[in-house]
Tab-separated table of C-alpha atoms in Angstrom:
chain	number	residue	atom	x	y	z
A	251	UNK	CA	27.386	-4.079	-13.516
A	252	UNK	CA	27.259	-0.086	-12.886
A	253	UNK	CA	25.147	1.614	-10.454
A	254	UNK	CA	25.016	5.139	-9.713
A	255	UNK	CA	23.367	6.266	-6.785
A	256	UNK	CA	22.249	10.398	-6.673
A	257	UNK	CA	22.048	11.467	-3.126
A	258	UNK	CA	22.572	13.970	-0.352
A	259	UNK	CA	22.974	11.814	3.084
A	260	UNK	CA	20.874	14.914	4.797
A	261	UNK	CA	17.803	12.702	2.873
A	262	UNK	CA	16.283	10.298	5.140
A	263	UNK	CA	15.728	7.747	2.223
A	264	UNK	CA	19.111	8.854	0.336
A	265	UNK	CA	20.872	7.486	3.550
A	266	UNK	CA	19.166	3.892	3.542
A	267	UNK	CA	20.162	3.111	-0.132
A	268	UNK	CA	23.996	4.649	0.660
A	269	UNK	CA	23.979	2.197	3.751
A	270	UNK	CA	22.384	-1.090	2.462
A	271	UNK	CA	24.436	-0.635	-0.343
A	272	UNK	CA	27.379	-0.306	1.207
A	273	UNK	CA	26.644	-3.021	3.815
A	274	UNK	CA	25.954	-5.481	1.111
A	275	UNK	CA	29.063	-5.004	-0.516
A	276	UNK	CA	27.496	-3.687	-3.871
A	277	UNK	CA	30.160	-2.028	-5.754
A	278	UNK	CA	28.480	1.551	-6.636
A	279	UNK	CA	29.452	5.199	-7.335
A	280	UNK	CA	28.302	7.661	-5.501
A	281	UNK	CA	27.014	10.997	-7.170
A	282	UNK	CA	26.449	13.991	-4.409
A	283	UNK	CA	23.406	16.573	-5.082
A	284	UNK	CA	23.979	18.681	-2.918
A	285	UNK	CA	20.023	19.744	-1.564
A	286	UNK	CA	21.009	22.717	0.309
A	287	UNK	CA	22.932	23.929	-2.957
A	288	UNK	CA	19.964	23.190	-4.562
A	289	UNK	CA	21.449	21.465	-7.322
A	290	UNK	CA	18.210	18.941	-7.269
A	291	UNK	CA	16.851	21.842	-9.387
A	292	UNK	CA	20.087	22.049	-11.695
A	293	UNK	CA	18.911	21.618	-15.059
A	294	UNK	CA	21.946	18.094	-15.084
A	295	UNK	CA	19.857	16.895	-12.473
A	296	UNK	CA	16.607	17.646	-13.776
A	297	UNK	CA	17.553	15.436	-17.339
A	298	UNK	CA	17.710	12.561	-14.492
A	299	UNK	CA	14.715	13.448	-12.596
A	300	UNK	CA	12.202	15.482	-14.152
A	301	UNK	CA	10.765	15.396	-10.129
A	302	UNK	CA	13.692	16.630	-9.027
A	303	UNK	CA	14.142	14.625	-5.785
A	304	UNK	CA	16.820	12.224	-4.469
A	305	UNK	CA	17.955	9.289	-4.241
A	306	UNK	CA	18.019	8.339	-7.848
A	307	UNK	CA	20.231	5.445	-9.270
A	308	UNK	CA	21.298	4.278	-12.532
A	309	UNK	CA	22.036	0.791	-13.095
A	310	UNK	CA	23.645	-0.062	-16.293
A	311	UNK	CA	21.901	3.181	-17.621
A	312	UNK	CA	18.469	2.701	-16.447
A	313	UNK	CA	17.177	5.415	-14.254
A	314	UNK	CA	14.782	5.253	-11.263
A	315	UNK	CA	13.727	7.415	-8.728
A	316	UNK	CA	11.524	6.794	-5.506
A	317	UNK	CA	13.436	5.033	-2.415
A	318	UNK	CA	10.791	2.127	-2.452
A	319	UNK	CA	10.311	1.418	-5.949
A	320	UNK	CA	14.540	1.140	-6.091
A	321	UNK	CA	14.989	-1.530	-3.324
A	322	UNK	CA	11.983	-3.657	-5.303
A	323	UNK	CA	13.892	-3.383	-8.134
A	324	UNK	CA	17.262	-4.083	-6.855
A	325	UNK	CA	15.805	-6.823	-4.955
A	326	UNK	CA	14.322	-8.194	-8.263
A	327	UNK	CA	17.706	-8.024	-9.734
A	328	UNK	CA	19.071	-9.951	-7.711
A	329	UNK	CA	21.066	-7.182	-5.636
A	330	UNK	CA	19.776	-7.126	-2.726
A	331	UNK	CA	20.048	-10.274	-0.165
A	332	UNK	CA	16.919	-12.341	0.397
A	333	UNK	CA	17.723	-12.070	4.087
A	334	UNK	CA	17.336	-8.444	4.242
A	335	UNK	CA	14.071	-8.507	2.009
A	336	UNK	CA	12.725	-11.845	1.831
A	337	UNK	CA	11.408	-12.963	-1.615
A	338	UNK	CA	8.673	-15.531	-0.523
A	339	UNK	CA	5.528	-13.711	-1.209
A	340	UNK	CA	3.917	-13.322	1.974
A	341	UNK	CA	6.540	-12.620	4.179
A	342	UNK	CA	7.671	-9.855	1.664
A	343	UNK	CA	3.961	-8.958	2.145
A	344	UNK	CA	5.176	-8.030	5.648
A	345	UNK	CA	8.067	-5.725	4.416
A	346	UNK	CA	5.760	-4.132	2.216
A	347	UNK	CA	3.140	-3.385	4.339
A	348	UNK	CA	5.099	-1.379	6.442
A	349	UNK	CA	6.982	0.324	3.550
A	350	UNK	CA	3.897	1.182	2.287
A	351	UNK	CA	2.833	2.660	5.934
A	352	UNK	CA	5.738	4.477	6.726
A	353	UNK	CA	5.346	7.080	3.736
A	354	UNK	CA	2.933	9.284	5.448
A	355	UNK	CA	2.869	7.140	8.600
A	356	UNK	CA	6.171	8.081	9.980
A	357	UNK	CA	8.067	9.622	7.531
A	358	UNK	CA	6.073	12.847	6.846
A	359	UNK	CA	5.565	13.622	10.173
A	360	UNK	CA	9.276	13.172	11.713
A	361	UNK	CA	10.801	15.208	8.230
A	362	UNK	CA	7.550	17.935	8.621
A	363	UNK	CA	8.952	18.722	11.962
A	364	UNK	CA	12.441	18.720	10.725
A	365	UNK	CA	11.867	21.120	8.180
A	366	UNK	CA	9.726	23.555	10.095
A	367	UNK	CA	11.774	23.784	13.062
A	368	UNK	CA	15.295	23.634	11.768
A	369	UNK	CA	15.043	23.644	8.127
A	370	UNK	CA	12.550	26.439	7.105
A	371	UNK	CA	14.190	28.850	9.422
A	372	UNK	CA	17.622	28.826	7.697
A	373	UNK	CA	15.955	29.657	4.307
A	374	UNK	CA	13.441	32.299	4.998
A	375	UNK	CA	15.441	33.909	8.425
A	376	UNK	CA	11.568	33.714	10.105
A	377	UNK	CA	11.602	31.495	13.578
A	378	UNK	CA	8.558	29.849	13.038
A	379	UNK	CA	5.449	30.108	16.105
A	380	UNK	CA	5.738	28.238	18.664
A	381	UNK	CA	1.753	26.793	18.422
A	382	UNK	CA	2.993	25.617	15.240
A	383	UNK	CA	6.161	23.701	16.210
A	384	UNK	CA	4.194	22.470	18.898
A	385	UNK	CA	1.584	20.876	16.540
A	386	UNK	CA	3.808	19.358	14.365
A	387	UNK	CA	5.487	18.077	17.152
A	388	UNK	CA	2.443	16.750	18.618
A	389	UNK	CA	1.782	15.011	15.445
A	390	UNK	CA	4.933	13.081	14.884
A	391	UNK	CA	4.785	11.954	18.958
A	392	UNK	CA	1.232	10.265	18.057
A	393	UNK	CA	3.167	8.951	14.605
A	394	UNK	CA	5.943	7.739	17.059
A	395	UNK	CA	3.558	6.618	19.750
A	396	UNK	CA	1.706	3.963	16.721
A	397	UNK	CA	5.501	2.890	15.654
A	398	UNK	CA	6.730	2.072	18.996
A	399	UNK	CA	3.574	-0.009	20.086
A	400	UNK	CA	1.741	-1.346	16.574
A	401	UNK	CA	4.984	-1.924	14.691
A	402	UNK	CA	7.957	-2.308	17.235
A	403	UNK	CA	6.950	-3.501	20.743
A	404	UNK	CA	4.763	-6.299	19.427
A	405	UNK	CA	7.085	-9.389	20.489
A	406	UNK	CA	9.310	-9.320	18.356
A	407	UNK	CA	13.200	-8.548	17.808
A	408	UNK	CA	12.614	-6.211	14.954
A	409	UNK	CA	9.688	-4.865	12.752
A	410	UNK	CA	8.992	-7.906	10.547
A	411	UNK	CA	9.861	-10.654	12.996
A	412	UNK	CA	12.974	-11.821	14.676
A	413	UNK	CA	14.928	-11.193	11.888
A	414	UNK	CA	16.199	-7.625	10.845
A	415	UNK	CA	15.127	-6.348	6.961
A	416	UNK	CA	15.478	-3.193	4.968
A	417	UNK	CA	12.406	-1.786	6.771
A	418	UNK	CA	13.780	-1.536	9.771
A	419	UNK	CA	16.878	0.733	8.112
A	420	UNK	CA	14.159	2.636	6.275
A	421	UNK	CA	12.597	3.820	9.707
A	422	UNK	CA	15.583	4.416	11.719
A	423	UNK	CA	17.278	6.633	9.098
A	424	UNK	CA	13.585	8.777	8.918
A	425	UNK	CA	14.115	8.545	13.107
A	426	UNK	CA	17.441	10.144	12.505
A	427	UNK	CA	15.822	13.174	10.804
A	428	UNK	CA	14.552	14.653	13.732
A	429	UNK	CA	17.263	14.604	16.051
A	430	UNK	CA	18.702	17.273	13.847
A	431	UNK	CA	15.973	19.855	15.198
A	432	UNK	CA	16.711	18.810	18.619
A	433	UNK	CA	14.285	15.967	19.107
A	434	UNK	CA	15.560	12.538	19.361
A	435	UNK	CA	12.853	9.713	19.587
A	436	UNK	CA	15.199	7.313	20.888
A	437	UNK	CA	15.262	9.920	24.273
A	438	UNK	CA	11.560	9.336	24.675
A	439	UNK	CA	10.629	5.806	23.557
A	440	UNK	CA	12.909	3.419	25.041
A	441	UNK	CA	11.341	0.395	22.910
A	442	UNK	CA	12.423	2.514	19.698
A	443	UNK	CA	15.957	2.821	21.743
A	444	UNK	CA	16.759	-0.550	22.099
A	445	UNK	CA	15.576	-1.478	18.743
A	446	UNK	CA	17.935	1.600	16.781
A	447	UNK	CA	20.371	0.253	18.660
A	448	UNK	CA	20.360	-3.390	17.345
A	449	UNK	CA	19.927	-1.439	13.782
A	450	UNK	CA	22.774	0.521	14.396
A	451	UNK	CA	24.793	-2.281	15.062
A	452	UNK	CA	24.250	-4.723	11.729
A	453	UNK	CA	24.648	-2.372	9.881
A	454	UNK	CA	28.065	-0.338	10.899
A	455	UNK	CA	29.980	0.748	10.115
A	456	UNK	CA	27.977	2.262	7.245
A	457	UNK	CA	25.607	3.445	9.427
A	458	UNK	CA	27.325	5.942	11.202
A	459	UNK	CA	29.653	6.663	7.809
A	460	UNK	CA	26.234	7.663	6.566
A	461	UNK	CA	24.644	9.599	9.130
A	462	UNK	CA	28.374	11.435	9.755
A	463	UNK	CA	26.668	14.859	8.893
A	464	UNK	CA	23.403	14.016	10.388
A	465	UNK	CA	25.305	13.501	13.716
A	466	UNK	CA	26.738	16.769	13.695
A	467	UNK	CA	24.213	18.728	12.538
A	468	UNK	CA	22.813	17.218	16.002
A	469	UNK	CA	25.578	17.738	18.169
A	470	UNK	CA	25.454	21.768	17.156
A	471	UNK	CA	21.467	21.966	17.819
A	472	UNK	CA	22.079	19.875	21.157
A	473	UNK	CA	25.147	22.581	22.303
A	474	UNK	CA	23.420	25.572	21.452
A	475	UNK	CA	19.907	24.246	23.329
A	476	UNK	CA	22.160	24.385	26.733
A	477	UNK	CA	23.505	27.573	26.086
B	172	UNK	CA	-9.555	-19.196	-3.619
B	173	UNK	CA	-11.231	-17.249	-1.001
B	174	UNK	CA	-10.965	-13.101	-1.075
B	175	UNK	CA	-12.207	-11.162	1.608
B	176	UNK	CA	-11.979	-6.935	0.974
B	177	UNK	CA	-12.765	-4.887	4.123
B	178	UNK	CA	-13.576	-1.293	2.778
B	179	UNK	CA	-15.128	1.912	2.450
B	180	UNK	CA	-16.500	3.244	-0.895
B	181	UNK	CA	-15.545	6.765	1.074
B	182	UNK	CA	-11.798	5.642	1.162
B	183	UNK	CA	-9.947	6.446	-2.424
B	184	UNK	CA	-7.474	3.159	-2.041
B	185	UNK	CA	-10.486	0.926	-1.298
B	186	UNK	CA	-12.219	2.259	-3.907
B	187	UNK	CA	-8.869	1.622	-6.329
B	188	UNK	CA	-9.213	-2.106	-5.184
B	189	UNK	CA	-12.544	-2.753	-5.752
B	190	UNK	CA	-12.793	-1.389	-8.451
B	191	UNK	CA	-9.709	-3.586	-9.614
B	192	UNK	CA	-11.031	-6.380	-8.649
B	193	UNK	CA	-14.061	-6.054	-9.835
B	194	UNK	CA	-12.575	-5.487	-13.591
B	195	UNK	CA	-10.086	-8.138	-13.650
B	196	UNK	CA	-13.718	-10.646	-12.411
B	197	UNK	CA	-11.868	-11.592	-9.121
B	198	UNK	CA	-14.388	-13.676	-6.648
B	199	UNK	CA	-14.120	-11.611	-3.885
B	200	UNK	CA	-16.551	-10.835	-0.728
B	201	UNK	CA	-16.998	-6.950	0.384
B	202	UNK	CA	-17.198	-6.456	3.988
B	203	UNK	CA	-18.105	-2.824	4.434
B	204	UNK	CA	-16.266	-1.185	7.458
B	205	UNK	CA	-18.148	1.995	8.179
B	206	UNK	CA	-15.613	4.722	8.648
B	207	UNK	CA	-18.080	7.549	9.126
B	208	UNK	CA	-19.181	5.431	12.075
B	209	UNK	CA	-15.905	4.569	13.271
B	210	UNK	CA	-16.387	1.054	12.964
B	211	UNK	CA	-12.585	0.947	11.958
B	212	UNK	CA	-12.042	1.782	16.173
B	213	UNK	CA	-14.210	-1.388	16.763
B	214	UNK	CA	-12.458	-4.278	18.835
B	215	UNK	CA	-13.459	-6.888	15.873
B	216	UNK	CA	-11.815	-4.323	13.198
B	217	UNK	CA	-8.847	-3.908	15.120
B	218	UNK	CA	-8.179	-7.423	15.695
B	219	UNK	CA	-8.211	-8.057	11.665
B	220	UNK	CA	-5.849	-4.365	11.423
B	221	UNK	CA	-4.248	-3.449	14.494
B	222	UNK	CA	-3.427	0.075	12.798
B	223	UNK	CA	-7.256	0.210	12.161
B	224	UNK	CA	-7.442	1.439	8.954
B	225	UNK	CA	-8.908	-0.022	5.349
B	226	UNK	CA	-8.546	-1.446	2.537
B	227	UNK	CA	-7.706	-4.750	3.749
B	228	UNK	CA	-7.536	-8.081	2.466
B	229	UNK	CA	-8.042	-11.701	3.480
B	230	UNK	CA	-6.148	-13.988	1.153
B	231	UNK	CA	-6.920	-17.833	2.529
B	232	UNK	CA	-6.488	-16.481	5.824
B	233	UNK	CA	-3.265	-14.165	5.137
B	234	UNK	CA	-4.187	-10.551	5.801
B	235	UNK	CA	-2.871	-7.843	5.069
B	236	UNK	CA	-3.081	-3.689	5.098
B	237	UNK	CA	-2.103	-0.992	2.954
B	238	UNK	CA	-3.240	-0.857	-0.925
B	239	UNK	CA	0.156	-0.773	-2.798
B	240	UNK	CA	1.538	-3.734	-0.657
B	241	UNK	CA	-1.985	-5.597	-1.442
B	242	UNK	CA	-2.033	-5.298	-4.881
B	243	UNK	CA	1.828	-6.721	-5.079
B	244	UNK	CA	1.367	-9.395	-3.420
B	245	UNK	CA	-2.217	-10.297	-5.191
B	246	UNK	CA	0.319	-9.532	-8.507
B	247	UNK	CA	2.786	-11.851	-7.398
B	248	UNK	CA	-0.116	-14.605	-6.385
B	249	UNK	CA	-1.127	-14.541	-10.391
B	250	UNK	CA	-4.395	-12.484	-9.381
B	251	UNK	CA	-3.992	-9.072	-11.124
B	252	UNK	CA	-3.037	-10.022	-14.624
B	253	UNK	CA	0.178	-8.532	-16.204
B	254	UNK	CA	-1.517	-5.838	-18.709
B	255	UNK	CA	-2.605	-3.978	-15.476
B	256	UNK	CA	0.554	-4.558	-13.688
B	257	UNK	CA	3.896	-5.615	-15.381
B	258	UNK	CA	6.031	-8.692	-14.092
B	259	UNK	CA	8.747	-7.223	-16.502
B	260	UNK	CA	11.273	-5.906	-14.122
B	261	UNK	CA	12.041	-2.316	-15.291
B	262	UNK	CA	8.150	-1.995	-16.376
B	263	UNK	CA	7.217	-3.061	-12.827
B	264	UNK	CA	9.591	-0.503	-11.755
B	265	UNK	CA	8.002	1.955	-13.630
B	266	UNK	CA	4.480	1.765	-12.175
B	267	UNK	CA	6.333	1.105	-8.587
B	268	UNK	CA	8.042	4.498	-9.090
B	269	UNK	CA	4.709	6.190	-9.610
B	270	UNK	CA	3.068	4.373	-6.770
B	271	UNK	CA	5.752	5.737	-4.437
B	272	UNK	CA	5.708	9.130	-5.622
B	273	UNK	CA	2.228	9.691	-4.726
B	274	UNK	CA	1.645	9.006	-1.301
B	275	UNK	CA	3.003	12.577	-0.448
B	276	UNK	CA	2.967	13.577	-3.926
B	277	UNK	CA	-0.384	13.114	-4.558
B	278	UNK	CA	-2.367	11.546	-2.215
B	279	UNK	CA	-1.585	13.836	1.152
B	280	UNK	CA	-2.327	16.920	-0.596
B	281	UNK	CA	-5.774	15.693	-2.120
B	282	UNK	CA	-7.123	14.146	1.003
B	283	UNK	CA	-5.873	16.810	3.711
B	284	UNK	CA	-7.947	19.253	1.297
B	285	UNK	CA	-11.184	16.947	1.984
B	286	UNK	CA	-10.316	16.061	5.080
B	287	UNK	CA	-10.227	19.817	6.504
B	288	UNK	CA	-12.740	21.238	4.056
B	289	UNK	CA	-15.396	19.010	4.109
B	290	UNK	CA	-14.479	16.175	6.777
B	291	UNK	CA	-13.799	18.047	9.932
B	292	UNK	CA	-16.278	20.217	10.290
B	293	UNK	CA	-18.670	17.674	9.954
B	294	UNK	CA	-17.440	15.940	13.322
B	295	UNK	CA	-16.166	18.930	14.904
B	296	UNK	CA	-19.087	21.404	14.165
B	297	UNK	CA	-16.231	24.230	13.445
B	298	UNK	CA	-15.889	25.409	10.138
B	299	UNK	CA	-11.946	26.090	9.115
B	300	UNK	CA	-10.796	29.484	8.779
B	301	UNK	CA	-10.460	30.733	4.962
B	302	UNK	CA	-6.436	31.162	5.513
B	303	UNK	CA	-6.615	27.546	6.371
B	304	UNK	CA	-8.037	25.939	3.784
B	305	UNK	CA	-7.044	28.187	1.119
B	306	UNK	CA	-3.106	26.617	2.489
B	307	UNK	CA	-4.292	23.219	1.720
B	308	UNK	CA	-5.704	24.361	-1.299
B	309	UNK	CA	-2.790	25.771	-2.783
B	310	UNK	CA	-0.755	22.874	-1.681
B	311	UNK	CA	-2.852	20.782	-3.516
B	312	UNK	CA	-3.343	22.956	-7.058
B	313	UNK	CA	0.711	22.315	-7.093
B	314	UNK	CA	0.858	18.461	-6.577
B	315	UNK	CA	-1.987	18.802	-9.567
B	316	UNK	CA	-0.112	20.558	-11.427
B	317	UNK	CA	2.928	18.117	-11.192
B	318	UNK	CA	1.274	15.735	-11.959
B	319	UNK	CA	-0.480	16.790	-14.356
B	320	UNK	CA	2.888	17.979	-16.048
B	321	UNK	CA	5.260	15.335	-14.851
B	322	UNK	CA	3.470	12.386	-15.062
B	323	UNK	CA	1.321	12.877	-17.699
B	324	UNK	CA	1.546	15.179	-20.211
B	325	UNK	CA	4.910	13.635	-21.385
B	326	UNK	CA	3.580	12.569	-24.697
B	327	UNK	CA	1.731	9.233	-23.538
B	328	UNK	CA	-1.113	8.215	-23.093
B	329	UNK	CA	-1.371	7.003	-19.443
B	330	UNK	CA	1.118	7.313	-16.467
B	331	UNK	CA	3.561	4.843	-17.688
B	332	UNK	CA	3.410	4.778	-21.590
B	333	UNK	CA	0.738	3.999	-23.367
B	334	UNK	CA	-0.888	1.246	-21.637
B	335	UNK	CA	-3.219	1.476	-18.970
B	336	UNK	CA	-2.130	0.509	-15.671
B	337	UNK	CA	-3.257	0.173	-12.050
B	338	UNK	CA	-0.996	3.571	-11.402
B	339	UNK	CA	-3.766	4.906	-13.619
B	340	UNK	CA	-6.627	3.760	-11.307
B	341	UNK	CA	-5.042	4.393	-7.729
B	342	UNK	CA	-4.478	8.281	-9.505
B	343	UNK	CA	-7.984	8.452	-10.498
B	344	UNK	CA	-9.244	7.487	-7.406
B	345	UNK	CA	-7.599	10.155	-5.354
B	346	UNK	CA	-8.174	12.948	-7.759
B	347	UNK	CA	-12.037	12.188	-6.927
B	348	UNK	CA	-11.630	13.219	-2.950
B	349	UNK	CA	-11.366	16.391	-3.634
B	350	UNK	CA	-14.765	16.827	-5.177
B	351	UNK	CA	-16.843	15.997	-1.981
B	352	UNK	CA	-15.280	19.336	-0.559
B	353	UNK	CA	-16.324	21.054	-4.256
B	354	UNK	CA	-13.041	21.004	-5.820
B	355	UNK	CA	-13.042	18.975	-9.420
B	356	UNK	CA	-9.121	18.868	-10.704
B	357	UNK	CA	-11.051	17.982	-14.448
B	358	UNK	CA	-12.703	21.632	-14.260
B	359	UNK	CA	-8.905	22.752	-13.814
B	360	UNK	CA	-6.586	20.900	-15.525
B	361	UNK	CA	-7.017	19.894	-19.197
B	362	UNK	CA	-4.723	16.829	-19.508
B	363	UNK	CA	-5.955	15.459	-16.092
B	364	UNK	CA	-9.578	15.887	-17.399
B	365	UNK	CA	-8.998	13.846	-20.751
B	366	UNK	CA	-6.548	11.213	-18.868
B	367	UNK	CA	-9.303	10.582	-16.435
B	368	UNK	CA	-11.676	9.849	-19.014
B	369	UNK	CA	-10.097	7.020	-20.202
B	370	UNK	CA	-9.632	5.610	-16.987
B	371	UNK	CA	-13.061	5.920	-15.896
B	372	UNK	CA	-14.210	4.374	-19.029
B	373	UNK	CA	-11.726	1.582	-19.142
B	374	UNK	CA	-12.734	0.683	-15.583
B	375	UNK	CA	-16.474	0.932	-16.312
B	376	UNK	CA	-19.183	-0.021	-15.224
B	377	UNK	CA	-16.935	-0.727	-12.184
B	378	UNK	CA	-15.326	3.024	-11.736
B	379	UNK	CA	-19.089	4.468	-11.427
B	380	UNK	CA	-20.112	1.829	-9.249
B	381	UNK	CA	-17.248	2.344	-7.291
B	382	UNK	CA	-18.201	5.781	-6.890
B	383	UNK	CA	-21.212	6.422	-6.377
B	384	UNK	CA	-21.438	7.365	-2.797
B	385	UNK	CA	-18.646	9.997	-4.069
B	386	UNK	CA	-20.834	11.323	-7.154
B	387	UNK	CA	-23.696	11.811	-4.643
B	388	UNK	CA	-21.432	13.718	-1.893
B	389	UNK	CA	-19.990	15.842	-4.547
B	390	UNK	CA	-22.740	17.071	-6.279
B	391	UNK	CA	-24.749	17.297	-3.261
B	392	UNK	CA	-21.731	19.999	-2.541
B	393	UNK	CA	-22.301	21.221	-6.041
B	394	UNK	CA	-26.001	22.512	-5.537
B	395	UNK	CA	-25.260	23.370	-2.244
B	396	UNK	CA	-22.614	25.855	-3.368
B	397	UNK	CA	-24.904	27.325	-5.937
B	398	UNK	CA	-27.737	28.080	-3.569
């Protein structure tokens, strides 16, 4: 078996497959594209993915893009553990559901803010306006808000259940995202703390190996906010 | 079997489902959920989805939210039949791929452009400033254009080869939001417009039924504009 998996870990979905791959002991090479390089838009990386996005794998030469539609198929090939993504039909249902959700549930609003605040600025040398931050901001609190109480906070350990599954590693990697613009959700919604936490934990040490850069892209924003 | 869908003919994935199940002759009940009068806020509707939003199904009691995660598990159950959506893993893959890319591909784009347009000002009495909307606007003409260039336009006849599939019909579906706020992508782009007719037609008498709230919003824009 040979999988390739295309990714920079400053992607939000780039760093679940990189983790749950490496947590489940799947033997895989990892191919770099580097995003702030721009080599998504190489003309080498556009032959893989005429959308020009990551994470992309190969797996004995066939290609797929799109996070989601790679842990279905891994999980369909047998790759990926039951456990973490259970293959009786309704309780995969579950998974699924929130999968489906999270797209622009969660995940658009936590990267938006990201990119506007910390992301943007470094490319085009404009700070954007404050009212604008602020609404984007606004937005991905409410987006927050719905995940702490409708998905997390229901009664259970984790997001499907008592038992932890690739959706929870698919939000707290898009939680990550923010922290490198100086907002961290775990700061303001202590049900989303203790949960990351447990996350954290099953699945180190990859999850820290993967979020290495994240984490000090943070620790720079959080110094040079108290200066 | 019992089938319940809760919906809004206003909504382009509850549209995509009924539709669907309509054409594959699927027993199912329609219970309308009135968006326009917020009946998705209601205290009944948010004890069936607690994220109160449609399409939703009742499967023998097992419900469920969010259209992609439906209509895998109603594939998985034996209900949508294989021509529409492959059990073949790397086929399935395909059309999984597709369905991922365009919730924030596709999707976003198209309904933030009716939403703000059209939608807004209806509840909020404020029409949107022209900078605004011309933003969305733009936003949206380049998710049309990839995929309009990306997905199709590769030298087959539907999304994923040359059989029709249900990425075909959750596509269609959005590309028809934009109308209500007088935007037609078949007026703009060429391969969309001959795609879509084959959709529409394979789907018939079901598509237009489907949409005929839409058809009557949109060209009640259309003579509207023109006067």
């Amino acid at each position: 078996m040979s999988i390739k998996l295309y990714c920079d870990l400053m992607s939000q979905p780039s760093r679940t497959l990189y983790i749950l791959l490496k947590s489940i002991k799947c033997d895989f090479e990892t191919k770099l594209v580097d995003l702030r390089k721009g080599e998504h838009f190489s003309d080498e990386f556009t032959r893989i993915n005429r959308i020009q996005r990551v994470p992309v794998i190969e797996h004995n030469g066939f290609i797929l893009s799109e996070s989601v539609a790679i842990v279905n198929y891994l999980s369909r090939e047998g790759i990926i553990p039951d456990i973490l993504y259970p293959r009786d039909s309704k309780q995969k249902a579950r998974v699924e559901e929130f999968l489906e959700w999270h797209h622009i549930g969660l995940r658009l609003h936590c990267s938006m803010y990201f990119r506007v605040k910390q992301l943007d600025p470094i490319f085009t040398g404009k700070q954007p306006e404050a009212k604008t931050v602020a609404g984007y901001e606004n937005r991905m609190v409410q987006a927050l808000e719905t995940f702490s109480t409708k998905w997390l906070g229901t009664g259970t350990d984790f997001i499907v259940g008592n038992t932890i599954t690739i959706a929870d590693l698919f939000a707290a990697c898009e939680l990550e995202q923010p922290r490198m613009a100086g907002y961290d959700p775990k700061q303001h919604f202590p049900v989303i703390s203790s949960w990351s936490k447990k996350v954290q934990e099953y699945f180190n040490p990859y999850y820290d190996e993967g979020h290495v850069i994240v984490n000090k892209v943070a620790n720079k924003k959080k110094i040079s906010s108290k200066i």
